[in-house]
Amino acid sequence: MKNELMSPAIEAILPPLYSQEEKGDAALAVVKYFCLTSNWTWYATEYDPVDKLFFGLVHGFEAELGYFSLDDFVALNASSGFPVIERDLYWKPMAIAQIKQEIEEHGSCRR
């Protein structure tokens, strides 16, 4: 099965940028991306399909909210010759607060 970084179904359910601002950590991470060559993980709560820009929780050296780019993921995969960034095909939407708690307790979100 091919792992598409963005499917039409996922794009259709991702809220637009800034639409969940008021929710804070109650915002749902609709899609999860992970790096096969490091422990970095991205949890997207919002998306702009024109600029291909996400907002959500980035867990790298630490967990923090920020923007990340679908185009950057695609370019990294293309330049490496193999998929470095993949979408978690089994991810179920989860609140940012829950993800942060999992990271704090286990070092990663294990779901």
mmCIF file of N, CA and C in Angstrom, residues 31-77:
data_model
loop_
_atom_site.group_PDB
_atom_site.id
_atom_site.type_symbol
_atom_site.label_atom_id
_atom_site.label_comp_id
_atom_site.label_asym_id
_atom_site.label_seq_id
_atom_site.Cartn_x
_atom_site.Cartn_y
_atom_site.Cartn_z
ATOM 1 N N VAL A 31 -4.186 14.481 11.712
ATOM 2 C CA VAL A 31 -3.234 13.647 10.975
ATOM 3 C C VAL A 31 -1.873 13.683 11.674
ATOM 4 N N LYS A 32 -1.160 12.561 11.590
ATOM 5 C CA LYS A 32 0.158 12.434 12.223
ATOM 6 C C LYS A 32 1.170 12.034 11.158
ATOM 7 N N TYR A 33 2.314 12.719 11.164
ATOM 8 C CA TYR A 33 3.444 12.375 10.296
ATOM 9 C C TYR A 33 4.623 12.001 11.176
ATOM 10 N N PHE A 34 5.463 11.126 10.669
ATOM 11 C CA PHE A 34 6.653 10.743 11.428
ATOM 12 C C PHE A 34 7.823 10.552 10.486
ATOM 13 N N CYS A 35 9.019 10.704 11.040
ATOM 14 C CA CYS A 35 10.261 10.577 10.283
ATOM 15 C C CYS A 35 10.850 9.191 10.551
ATOM 16 N N LEU A 36 11.202 8.509 9.483
ATOM 17 C CA LEU A 36 11.766 7.156 9.608
ATOM 18 C C LEU A 36 13.221 7.155 10.056
ATOM 19 N N THR A 37 13.889 8.293 9.933
ATOM 20 C CA THR A 37 15.317 8.346 10.260
ATOM 21 C C THR A 37 15.630 9.113 11.538
ATOM 22 N N SER A 38 14.593 9.553 12.234
ATOM 23 C CA SER A 38 14.779 10.256 13.510
ATOM 24 C C SER A 38 13.531 10.041 14.356
ATOM 25 N N ASN A 39 13.481 10.673 15.505
ATOM 26 C CA ASN A 39 12.301 10.536 16.365
ATOM 27 C C ASN A 39 11.327 11.704 16.218
ATOM 28 N N TRP A 40 11.447 12.509 15.170
ATOM 29 C CA TRP A 40 10.557 13.650 14.976
ATOM 30 C C TRP A 40 9.174 13.181 14.534
ATOM 31 N N THR A 41 8.154 13.868 15.084
ATOM 32 C CA THR A 41 6.763 13.570 14.770
ATOM 33 C C THR A 41 5.995 14.888 14.692
ATOM 34 N N TRP A 42 5.046 14.947 13.764
ATOM 35 C CA TRP A 42 4.229 16.141 13.557
ATOM 36 C C TRP A 42 2.756 15.754 13.647
ATOM 37 N N TYR A 43 1.988 16.516 14.410
ATOM 38 C CA TYR A 43 0.559 16.267 14.606
ATOM 39 C C TYR A 43 -0.200 17.496 14.099
ATOM 40 N N ALA A 44 -0.887 17.354 12.982
ATOM 41 C CA ALA A 44 -1.532 18.503 12.334
ATOM 42 C C ALA A 44 -2.954 18.710 12.831
ATOM 43 N N THR A 45 -3.226 19.936 13.264
ATOM 44 C CA THR A 45 -4.575 20.312 13.695
ATOM 45 C C THR A 45 -5.279 21.182 12.662
ATOM 46 N N GLU A 46 -4.517 21.860 11.809
ATOM 47 C CA GLU A 46 -5.080 22.782 10.819
ATOM 48 C C GLU A 46 -4.229 22.721 9.552
ATOM 49 N N TYR A 47 -4.825 23.158 8.435
ATOM 50 C CA TYR A 47 -4.119 23.060 7.165
ATOM 51 C C TYR A 47 -4.618 24.114 6.191
ATOM 52 N N ASP A 48 -3.693 24.690 5.435
ATOM 53 C CA ASP A 48 -4.011 25.604 4.342
ATOM 54 C C ASP A 48 -3.652 24.888 3.044
ATOM 55 N N PRO A 49 -4.653 24.448 2.253
ATOM 56 C CA PRO A 49 -4.364 23.685 1.046
ATOM 57 C C PRO A 49 -3.693 24.495 -0.064
ATOM 58 N N VAL A 50 -3.830 25.811 -0.039
ATOM 59 C CA VAL A 50 -3.189 26.647 -1.059
ATOM 60 C C VAL A 50 -1.683 26.706 -0.816
ATOM 61 N N ASP A 51 -1.288 27.030 0.400
ATOM 62 C CA ASP A 51 0.140 27.133 0.736
ATOM 63 C C ASP A 51 0.726 25.808 1.203
ATOM 64 N N LYS A 52 -0.129 24.806 1.370
ATOM 65 C CA LYS A 52 0.272 23.475 1.850
ATOM 66 C C LYS A 52 1.018 23.576 3.174
ATOM 67 N N LEU A 53 0.420 24.348 4.071
ATOM 68 C CA LEU A 53 1.015 24.640 5.365
ATOM 69 C C LEU A 53 0.112 24.109 6.471
ATOM 70 N N PHE A 54 0.728 23.393 7.410
ATOM 71 C CA PHE A 54 0.025 22.856 8.564
ATOM 72 C C PHE A 54 0.325 23.699 9.793
ATOM 73 N N PHE A 55 -0.543 23.587 10.785
ATOM 74 C CA PHE A 55 -0.257 24.042 12.128
ATOM 75 C C PHE A 55 -0.562 22.884 13.048
ATOM 76 N N GLY A 56 0.257 22.713 14.065
ATOM 77 C CA GLY A 56 0.013 21.650 15.023
ATOM 78 C C GLY A 56 1.176 21.473 15.970
ATOM 79 N N LEU A 57 1.222 20.314 16.589
ATOM 80 C CA LEU A 57 2.268 19.993 17.552
ATOM 81 C C LEU A 57 3.428 19.321 16.836
ATOM 82 N N VAL A 58 4.620 19.834 17.068
ATOM 83 C CA VAL A 58 5.845 19.258 16.524
ATOM 84 C C VAL A 58 6.621 18.675 17.692
ATOM 85 N N HIS A 59 6.917 17.386 17.620
ATOM 86 C CA HIS A 59 7.699 16.746 18.674
ATOM 87 C C HIS A 59 9.034 16.327 18.073
ATOM 88 N N GLY A 60 10.048 17.134 18.364
ATOM 89 C CA GLY A 60 11.412 16.867 17.926
ATOM 90 C C GLY A 60 12.303 16.841 19.142
ATOM 91 N N PHE A 61 13.081 17.875 19.300
ATOM 92 C CA PHE A 61 13.911 17.990 20.500
ATOM 93 C C PHE A 61 13.035 18.226 21.724
ATOM 94 N N GLU A 62 11.898 18.855 21.502
ATOM 95 C CA GLU A 62 10.889 19.081 22.535
ATOM 96 C C GLU A 62 9.545 19.169 21.835
ATOM 97 N N ALA A 63 8.473 19.188 22.576
ATOM 98 C CA ALA A 63 7.134 19.314 21.989
ATOM 99 C C ALA A 63 6.731 20.777 21.996
ATOM 100 N N GLU A 64 6.409 21.300 20.821
ATOM 101 C CA GLU A 64 5.989 22.695 20.726
ATOM 102 C C GLU A 64 5.032 22.868 19.558
ATOM 103 N N LEU A 65 4.178 23.863 19.666
ATOM 104 C CA LEU A 65 3.249 24.181 18.597
ATOM 105 C C LEU A 65 3.960 24.997 17.532
ATOM 106 N N GLY A 66 3.603 24.751 16.266
ATOM 107 C CA GLY A 66 4.224 25.505 15.189
ATOM 108 C C GLY A 66 3.686 25.101 13.829
ATOM 109 N N TYR A 67 4.267 25.715 12.813
ATOM 110 C CA TYR A 67 3.881 25.474 11.428
ATOM 111 C C TYR A 67 4.860 24.500 10.791
ATOM 112 N N PHE A 68 4.357 23.695 9.860
ATOM 113 C CA PHE A 68 5.217 22.825 9.067
ATOM 114 C C PHE A 68 4.585 22.645 7.691
ATOM 115 N N SER A 69 5.404 22.278 6.719
ATOM 116 C CA SER A 69 5.017 22.344 5.324
ATOM 117 C C SER A 69 4.934 20.967 4.663
ATOM 118 N N LEU A 70 3.841 20.719 3.983
ATOM 119 C CA LEU A 70 3.704 19.504 3.188
ATOM 120 C C LEU A 70 4.746 19.496 2.075
ATOM 121 N N ASP A 71 4.990 20.649 1.445
ATOM 122 C CA ASP A 71 5.992 20.724 0.379
ATOM 123 C C ASP A 71 7.380 20.320 0.882
ATOM 124 N N ASP A 72 7.715 20.687 2.121
ATOM 125 C CA ASP A 72 9.008 20.279 2.690
ATOM 126 C C ASP A 72 9.082 18.768 2.855
ATOM 127 N N PHE A 73 7.994 18.157 3.309
ATOM 128 C CA PHE A 73 7.958 16.698 3.452
ATOM 129 C C PHE A 73 8.144 16.021 2.095
ATOM 130 N N VAL A 74 7.421 16.505 1.078
ATOM 131 C CA VAL A 74 7.500 15.937 -0.269
ATOM 132 C C VAL A 74 8.909 16.098 -0.830
ATOM 133 N N ALA A 75 9.495 17.280 -0.655
ATOM 134 C CA ALA A 75 10.850 17.537 -1.175
ATOM 135 C C ALA A 75 11.883 16.645 -0.486
ATOM 136 N N LEU A 76 11.754 16.463 0.808
ATOM 137 C CA LEU A 76 12.678 15.605 1.541
ATOM 138 C C LEU A 76 12.587 14.168 1.045
ATOM 139 N N ASN A 77 11.370 13.680 0.862
ATOM 140 C CA ASN A 77 11.191 12.324 0.345
ATOM 141 C C ASN A 77 11.767 12.181 -1.065
#
